[in-house]
CSV table of C-alpha atoms and ligand atoms in Angstrom, one decimal:
chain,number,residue,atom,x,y,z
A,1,UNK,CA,-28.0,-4.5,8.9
A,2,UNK,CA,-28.1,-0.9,7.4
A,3,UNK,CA,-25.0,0.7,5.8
A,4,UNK,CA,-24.4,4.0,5.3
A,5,UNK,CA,-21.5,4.7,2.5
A,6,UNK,CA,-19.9,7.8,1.8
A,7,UNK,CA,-17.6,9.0,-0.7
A,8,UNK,CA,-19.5,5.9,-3.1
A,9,UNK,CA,-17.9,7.4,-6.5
A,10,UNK,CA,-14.4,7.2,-4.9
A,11,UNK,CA,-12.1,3.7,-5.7
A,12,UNK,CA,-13.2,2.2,-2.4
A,13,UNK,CA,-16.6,3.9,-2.3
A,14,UNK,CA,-17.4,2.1,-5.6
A,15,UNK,CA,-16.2,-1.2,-4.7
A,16,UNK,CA,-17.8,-1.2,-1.6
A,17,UNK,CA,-21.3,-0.6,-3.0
A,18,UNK,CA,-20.6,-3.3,-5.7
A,19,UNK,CA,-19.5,-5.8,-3.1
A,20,UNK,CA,-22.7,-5.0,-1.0
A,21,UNK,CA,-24.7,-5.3,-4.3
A,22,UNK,CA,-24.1,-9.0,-4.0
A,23,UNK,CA,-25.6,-9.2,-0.8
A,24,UNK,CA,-28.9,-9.6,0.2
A,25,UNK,CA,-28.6,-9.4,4.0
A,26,UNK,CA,-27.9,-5.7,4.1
A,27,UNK,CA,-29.6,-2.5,3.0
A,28,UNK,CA,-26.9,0.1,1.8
A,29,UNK,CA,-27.6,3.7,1.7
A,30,UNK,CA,-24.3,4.9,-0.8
A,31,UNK,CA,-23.9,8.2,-0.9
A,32,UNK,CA,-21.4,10.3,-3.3
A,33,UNK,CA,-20.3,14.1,-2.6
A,34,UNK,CA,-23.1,15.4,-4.5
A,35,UNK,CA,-25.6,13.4,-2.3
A,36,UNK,CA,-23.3,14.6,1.0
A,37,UNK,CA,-20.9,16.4,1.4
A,38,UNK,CA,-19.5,15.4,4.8
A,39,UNK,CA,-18.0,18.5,5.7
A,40,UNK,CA,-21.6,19.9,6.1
A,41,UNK,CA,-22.5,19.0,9.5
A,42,UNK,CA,-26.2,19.5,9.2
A,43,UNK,CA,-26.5,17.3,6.1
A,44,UNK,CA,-24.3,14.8,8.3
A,45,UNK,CA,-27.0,14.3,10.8
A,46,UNK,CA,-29.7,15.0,8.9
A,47,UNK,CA,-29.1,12.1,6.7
A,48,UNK,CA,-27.6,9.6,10.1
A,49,UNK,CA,-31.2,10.9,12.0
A,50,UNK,CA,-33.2,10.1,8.6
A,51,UNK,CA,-31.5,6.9,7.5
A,52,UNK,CA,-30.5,5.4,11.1
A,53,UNK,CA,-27.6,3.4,10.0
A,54,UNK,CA,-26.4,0.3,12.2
A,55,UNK,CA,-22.9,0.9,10.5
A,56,UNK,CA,-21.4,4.2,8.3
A,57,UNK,CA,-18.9,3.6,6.3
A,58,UNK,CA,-16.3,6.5,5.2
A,59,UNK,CA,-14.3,6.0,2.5
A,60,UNK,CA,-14.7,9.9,1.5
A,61,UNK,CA,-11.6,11.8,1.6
A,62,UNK,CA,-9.5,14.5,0.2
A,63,UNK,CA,-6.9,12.4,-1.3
A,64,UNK,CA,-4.7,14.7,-3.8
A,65,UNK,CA,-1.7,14.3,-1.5
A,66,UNK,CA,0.5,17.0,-3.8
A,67,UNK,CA,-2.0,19.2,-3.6
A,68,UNK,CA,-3.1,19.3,-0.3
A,69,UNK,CA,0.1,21.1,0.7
A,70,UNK,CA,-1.5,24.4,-0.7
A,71,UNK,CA,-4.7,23.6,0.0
A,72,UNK,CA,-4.5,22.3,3.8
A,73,UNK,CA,-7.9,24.1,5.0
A,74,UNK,CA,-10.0,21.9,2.6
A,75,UNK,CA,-7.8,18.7,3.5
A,76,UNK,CA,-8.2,19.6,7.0
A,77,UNK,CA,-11.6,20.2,7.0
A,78,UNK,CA,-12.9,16.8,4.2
A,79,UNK,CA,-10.5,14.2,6.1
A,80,UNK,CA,-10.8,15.8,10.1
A,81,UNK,CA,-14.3,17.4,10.7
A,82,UNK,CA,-16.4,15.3,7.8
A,83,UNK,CA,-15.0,12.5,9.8
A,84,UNK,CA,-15.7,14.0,12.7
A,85,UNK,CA,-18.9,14.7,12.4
A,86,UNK,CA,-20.1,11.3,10.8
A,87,UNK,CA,-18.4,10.0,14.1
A,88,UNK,CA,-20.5,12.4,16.5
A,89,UNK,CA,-23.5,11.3,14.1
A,90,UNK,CA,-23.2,7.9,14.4
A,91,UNK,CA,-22.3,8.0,18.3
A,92,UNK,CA,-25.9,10.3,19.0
A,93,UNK,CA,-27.6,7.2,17.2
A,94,UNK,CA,-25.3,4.2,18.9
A,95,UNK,CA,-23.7,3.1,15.3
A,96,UNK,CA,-20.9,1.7,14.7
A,97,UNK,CA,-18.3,4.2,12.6
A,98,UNK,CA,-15.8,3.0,10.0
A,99,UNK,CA,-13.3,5.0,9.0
A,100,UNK,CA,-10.5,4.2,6.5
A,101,UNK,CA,-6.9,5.6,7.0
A,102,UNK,CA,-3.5,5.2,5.1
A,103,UNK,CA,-0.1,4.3,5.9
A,104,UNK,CA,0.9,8.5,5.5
A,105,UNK,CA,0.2,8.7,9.3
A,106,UNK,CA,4.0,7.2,9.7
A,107,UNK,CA,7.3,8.6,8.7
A,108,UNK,CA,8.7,5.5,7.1
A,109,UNK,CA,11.7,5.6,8.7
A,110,UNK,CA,11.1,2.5,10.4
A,111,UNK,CA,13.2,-0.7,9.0
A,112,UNK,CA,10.2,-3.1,9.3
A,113,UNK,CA,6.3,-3.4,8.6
A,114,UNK,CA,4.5,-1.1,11.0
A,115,UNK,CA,2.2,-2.4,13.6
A,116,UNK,CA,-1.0,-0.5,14.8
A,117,UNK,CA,0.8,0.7,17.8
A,118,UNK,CA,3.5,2.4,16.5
A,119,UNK,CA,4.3,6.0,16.7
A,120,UNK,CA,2.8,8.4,14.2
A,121,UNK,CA,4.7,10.9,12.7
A,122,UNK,CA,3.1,12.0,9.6
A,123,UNK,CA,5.3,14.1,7.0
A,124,UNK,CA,3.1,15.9,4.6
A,125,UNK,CA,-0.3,17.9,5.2
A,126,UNK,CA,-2.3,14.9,3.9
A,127,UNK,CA,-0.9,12.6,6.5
A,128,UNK,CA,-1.3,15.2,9.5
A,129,UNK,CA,-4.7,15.5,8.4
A,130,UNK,CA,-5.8,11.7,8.0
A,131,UNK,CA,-4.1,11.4,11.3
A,132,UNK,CA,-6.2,14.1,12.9
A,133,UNK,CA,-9.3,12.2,11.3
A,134,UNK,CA,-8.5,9.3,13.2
A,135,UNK,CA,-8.2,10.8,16.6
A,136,UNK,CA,-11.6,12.9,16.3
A,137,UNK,CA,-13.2,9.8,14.5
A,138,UNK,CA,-11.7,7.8,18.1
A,139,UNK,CA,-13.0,10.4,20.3
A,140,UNK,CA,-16.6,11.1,18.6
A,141,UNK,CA,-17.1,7.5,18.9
A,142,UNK,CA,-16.2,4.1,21.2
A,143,UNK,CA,-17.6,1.9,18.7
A,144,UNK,CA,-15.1,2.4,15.4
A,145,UNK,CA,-12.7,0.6,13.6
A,146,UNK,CA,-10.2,2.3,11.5
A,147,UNK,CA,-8.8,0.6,8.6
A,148,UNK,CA,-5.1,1.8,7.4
A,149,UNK,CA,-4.7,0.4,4.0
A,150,UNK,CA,-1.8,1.9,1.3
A,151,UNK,CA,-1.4,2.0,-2.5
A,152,UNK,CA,-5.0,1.6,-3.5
A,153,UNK,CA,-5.7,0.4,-7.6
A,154,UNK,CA,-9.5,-0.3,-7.6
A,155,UNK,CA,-11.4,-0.5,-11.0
A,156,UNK,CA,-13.1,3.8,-10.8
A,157,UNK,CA,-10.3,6.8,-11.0
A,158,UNK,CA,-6.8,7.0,-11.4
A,159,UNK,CA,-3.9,4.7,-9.6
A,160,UNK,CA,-0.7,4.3,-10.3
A,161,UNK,CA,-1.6,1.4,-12.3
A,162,UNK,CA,-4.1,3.4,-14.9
A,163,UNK,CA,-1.4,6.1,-15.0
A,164,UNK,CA,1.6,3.4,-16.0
A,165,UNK,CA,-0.7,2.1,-18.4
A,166,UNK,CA,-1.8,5.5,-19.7
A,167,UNK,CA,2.3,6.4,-20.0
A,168,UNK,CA,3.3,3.5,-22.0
A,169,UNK,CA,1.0,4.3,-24.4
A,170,UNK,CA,2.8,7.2,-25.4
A,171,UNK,CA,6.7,6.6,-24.0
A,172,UNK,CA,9.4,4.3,-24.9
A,173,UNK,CA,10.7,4.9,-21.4
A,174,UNK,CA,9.6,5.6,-17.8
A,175,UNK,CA,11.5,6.6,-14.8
A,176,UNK,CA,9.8,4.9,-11.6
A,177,UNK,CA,10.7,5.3,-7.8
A,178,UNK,CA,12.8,1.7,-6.2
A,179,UNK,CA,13.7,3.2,-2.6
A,180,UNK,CA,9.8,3.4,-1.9
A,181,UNK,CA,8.6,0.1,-0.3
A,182,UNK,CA,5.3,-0.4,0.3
A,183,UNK,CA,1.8,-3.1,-0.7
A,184,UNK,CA,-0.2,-2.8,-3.3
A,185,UNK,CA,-3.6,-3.3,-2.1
A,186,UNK,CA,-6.4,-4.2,-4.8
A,187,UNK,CA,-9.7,-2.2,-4.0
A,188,UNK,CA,-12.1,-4.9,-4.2
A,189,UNK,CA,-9.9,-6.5,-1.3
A,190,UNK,CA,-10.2,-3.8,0.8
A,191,UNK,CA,-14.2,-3.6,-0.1
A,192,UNK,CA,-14.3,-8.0,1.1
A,193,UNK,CA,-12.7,-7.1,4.3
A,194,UNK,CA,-14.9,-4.0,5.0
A,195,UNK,CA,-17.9,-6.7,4.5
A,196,UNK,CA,-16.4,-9.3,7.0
A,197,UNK,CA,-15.5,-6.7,9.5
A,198,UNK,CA,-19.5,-5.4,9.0
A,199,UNK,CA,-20.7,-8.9,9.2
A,200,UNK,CA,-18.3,-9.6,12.0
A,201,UNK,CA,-18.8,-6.9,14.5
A,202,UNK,CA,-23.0,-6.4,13.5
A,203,UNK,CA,-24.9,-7.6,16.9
A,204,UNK,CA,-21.6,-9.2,18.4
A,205,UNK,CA,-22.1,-6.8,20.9
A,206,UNK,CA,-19.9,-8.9,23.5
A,207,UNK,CA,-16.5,-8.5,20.9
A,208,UNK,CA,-14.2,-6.4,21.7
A,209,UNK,CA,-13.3,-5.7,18.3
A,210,UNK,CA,-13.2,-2.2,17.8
A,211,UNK,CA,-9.8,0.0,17.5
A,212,UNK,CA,-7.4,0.3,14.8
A,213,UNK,CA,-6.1,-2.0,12.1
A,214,UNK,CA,-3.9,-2.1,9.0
A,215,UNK,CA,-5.2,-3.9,5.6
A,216,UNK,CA,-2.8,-3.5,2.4
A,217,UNK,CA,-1.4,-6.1,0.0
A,218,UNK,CA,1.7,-8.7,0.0
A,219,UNK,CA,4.3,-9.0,-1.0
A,220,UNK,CA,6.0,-6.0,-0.2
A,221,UNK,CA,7.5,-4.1,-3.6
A,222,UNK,CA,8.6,-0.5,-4.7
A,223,UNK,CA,7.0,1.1,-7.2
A,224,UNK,CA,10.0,0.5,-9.7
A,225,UNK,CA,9.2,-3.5,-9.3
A,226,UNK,CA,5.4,-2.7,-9.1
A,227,UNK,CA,5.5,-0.8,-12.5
A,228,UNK,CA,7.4,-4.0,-13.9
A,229,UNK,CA,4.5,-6.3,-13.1
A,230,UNK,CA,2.1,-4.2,-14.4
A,231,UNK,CA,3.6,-4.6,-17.9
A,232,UNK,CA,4.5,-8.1,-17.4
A,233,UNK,CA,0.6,-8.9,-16.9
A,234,UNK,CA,-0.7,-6.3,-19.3
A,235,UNK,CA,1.6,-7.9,-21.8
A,236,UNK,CA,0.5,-11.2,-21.2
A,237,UNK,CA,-3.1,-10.5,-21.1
A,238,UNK,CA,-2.4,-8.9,-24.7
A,239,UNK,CA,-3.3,-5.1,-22.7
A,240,UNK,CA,0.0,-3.3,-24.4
A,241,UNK,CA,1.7,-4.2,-27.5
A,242,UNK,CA,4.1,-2.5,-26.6
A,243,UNK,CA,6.4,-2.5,-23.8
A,244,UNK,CA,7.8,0.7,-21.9
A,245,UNK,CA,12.0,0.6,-20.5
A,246,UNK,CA,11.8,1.1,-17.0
A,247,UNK,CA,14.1,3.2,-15.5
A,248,UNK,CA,14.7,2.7,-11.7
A,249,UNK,CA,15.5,6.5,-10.1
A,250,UNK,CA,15.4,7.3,-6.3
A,251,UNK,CA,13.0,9.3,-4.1
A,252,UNK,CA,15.8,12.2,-4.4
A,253,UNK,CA,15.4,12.3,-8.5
A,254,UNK,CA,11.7,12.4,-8.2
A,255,UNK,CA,10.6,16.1,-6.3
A,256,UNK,CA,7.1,16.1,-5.3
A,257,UNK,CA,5.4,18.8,-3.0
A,258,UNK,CA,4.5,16.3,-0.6
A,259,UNK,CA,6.8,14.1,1.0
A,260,UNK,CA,6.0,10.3,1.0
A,261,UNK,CA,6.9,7.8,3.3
A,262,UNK,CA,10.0,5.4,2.1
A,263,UNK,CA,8.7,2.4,4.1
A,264,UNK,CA,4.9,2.5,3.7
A,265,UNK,CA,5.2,-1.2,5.0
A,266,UNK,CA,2.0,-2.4,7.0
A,267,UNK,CA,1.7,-5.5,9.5
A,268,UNK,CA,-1.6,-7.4,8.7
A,269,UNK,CA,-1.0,-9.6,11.4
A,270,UNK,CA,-4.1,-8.1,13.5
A,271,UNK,CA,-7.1,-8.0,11.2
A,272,UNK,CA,-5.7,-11.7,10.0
A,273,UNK,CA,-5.9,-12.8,13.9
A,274,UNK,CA,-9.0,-10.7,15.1
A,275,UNK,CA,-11.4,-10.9,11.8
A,276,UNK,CA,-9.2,-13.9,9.7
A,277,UNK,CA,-8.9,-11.2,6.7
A,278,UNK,CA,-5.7,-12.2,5.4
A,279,UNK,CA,-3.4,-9.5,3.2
A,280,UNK,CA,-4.7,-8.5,0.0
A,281,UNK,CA,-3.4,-10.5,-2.5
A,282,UNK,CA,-2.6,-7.9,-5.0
A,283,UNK,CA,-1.1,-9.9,-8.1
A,284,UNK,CA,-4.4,-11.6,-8.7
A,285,UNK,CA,-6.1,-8.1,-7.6
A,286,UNK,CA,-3.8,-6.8,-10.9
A,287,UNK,CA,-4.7,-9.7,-13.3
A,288,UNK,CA,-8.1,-9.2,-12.4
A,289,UNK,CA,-7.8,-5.1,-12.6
A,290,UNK,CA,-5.8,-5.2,-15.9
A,291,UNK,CA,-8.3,-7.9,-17.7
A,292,UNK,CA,-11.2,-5.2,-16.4
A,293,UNK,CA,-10.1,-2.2,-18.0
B,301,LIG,N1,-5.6,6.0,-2.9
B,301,LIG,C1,-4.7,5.5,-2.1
B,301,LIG,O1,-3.7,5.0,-2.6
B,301,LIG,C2,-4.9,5.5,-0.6
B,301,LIG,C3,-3.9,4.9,0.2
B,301,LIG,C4,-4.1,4.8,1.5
B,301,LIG,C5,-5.3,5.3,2.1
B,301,LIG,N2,-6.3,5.8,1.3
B,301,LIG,C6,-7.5,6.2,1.9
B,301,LIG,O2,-8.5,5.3,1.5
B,301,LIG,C7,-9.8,6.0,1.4
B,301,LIG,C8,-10.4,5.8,0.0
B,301,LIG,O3,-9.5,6.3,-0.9
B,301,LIG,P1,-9.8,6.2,-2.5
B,301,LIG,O4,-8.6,5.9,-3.2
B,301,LIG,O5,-11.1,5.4,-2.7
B,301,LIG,O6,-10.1,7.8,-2.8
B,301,LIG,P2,-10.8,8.4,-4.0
B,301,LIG,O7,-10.9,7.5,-5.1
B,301,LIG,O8,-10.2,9.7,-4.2
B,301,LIG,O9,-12.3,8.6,-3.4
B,301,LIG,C9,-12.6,9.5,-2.4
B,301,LIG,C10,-14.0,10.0,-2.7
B,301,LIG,O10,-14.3,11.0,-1.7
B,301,LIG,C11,-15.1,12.0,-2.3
B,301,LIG,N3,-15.0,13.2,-1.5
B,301,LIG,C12,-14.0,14.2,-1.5
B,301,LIG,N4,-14.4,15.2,-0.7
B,301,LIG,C13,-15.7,14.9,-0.2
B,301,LIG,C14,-16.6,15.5,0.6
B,301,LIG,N5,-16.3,16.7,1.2
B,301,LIG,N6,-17.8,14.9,0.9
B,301,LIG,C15,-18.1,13.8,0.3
B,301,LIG,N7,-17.3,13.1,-0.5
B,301,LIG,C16,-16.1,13.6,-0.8
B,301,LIG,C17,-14.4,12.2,-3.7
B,301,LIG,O11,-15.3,12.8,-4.5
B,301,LIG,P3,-14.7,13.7,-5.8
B,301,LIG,O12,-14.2,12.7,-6.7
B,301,LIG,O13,-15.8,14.5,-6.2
B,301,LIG,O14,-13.6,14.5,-5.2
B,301,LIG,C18,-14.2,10.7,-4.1
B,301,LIG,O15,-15.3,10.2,-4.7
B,301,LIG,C19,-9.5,7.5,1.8
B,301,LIG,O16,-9.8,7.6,3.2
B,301,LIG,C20,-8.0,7.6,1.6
B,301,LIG,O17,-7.4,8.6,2.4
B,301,LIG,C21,-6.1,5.9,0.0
C-alpha cells in the first residue's frame, strides 16, 4: 500500500507519519509545505504522476480560524483548490483521496451531536471554506472519505492544551469559555483511525465504504471543564506546581473574529459501525499528551 501525506509537519500530519512509522506493510511518502505546497496544481500532479499513491492523505490546511476572516483568499485557496486538486490527482491515477474536515462546517445550533447528514451551515470564513473543500474533494473523486474530527491536541504545534499550560505558567487566573460544548480528540487517535480506515478500505474494492464520517473524542465537555482536567492531570503527573483559578465566562465575554460553533458535538456512531473505530478516548489521549511534553 503506498501513502501519500500532506501537511506532515501539521498535528495530524506528524502523528500520522509516526503511526505509519510502526508499520511495515505500507510505504509512506510524507510530505510538508516546503516539499508541496498543495495549492500548486502542477507540483500536485507532478508528485501523484511520480509517486503513484494507492491512498493520499490530506491533513494540510489553513487552520488560523481568527485569521482567516482577513485573509479568506489564502483559506480559500489552501483548504478548497489544494484539496481539489489532490482530489482531481488522485482520481486521473484511480486513488483513493482522504480528506480531513472539522465540525466548523455546522452552526451549532443544533441541541444534539451532529450526524453526517445533517445540514451545513458554516459561520465563519474557515468553515465555508473547509466546507467548500469537501464538496470539490466529493466531486474530483468517487473514491474519498472525509473525516470531520473537532478540537485537535496532538503532540507538534499549539492546542488549547499547550496554550493552558503555557498561561498558568505565568497567571494566577484564567477565564475559559463553559457554553462551548464540543470533544476533545487526541491526535494520535485520529492518526489510528486514518490507519484502520487505509487498511480497511485498501483492495476491498467490493465495500462500499466511501463518503463522509465524523471522528472526535468522548465525553462531551466545554472548554471551561476541559481546561479543569488539564490542570487536574498536569498536577498529578507533577507537570505544574502551580495551579491556575479558572474562571468560567460565556461565548458573549469572549470576542473573537471568527465565530465558533456553540455545539461542536459530533455522532461517532458511523465510523464505529462501518470501520469499528470507536470515539477517541481523549482523557488517556491527555495523560499521555501531558506526560509527553
Ligand atoms: N486543529 C483543530 O482543532 C482542528 C479541528 C477540526 C478539524 N481540523 C482539521 O484537521 C486537519 C489537521 O489539522 P491540524 O490541527 O493538524 O493542523 P495544523 O497543525 O495547523 O497542520 C496543518 C499543516 O498544513 C500545512 N499547510 C498549510 N498550508 C499549506 C499548503 N498550502 N500546502 C501544504 N501544507 C500546508 C501547515 O504548514 P505551516 O505550519 O507551514 O503553515 C501545517 O503543517 C485540518 O484539515 C484541519 O482543518 C483541525
Amino acid at each position: 500500500m503506498k501513502i501519500l501525506i500532506t501537511g506532515a509537519a501539521g498535528q495530524v500530519g506528524s502523528a500520522l507519519v509516526n503511526q505509519f512509522n510502526k508499520l511495515n506493510d505500507s510505504e509512506v511518502l510524507a510530505v510538508a509545505r516546503n516539499d508541496l505546497n498543495i495549492t500548486n496544481r502542477d507540483a500536485v500532479y507532478k508528485l501523484v504522476n511520480q509517486f503513484k499513491p494507492d491512498i493520499i492523505i490530506n491533513t494540510a490546511a489553513y487552520t488560523a480560524v481568527d485569521k482567516a476572516e482577513k485573509e479568506a483568499n489564502l483559506c480559500f485557496a489552501t483548504n478548497r483548490d489544494g484539496p481539489r486538486f489532490l482530489a482531481e490527482s488522485a482520481n486521473s491515477i484511480n486513488a483513493i483521496i482522504i480528506h480531513i474536515s472539522t465540525d466548523y462546517v455546522f452552526s451549532g445550533d443544533k441541541n444534539s451531536s451532529y450526524s453526517e447528514t445533517d445540514i451545513t451551515s458554516p459561520q465563519s470564513i474557515y468553515g465555508e471554506s473547509k466546507l467548500a473543500g469537501e464538496l470539490a474533494v466529493i466531486k474530483a473523486c468517487t473514491r474519498h472519505i472525509i473525516l470531520r474530527t473537532a478540537w485537535i491536541f496532538g503532540d507538534q504545534g499549539s492546542n488549547f492544551v499547550s496554550t493552558m499550560l503555557q498561561l498558568a505558567k505565568t497567571n494566577d487566573q484564567l477565564s475559559v469559555v463553559c457554553d462551548q460544548f464540543g470533544g476533545p480528540t487526541y491526535a494520535g487517535d485520529i492518526a489510528s483511525a486514518l490507519v484502520a480506515i487505509c487498511q480497511s478500505i485498501y483492495g476491498d474494492e467490493e465495500a462500499d465504504k466511501f463518503g463522509i464520517y465524523h471522528f472526535s473524542g468522548l465525553p462531551h465537555v466545554n472548554w471551561f471543564q476541559f481546561a479543569q482536567l488539564i490542570f487536574e492531570i498536569a498536577n498529578n503527573k507533577g507537570v505544574l506546581n502551580k495551579y491556575p483559578i479558572i474562571k468560567s465566562i460565556t461565548t458573549e465575554n469572549y470576542p473573537t473574529a471568527a465565530k465558533r460553533p456553540l455545539n461542536s458535538r459530533l455522532n461517532t456512531l458511523k465510523i464505529t459501525n462501518v470501520f469499528g473505530i470507536n470515539a477517541s478516548d481523549w482523557i488517556r489521549g491527555l495523560e499521555v499528551y501531558i506526560k509527553k511534553n
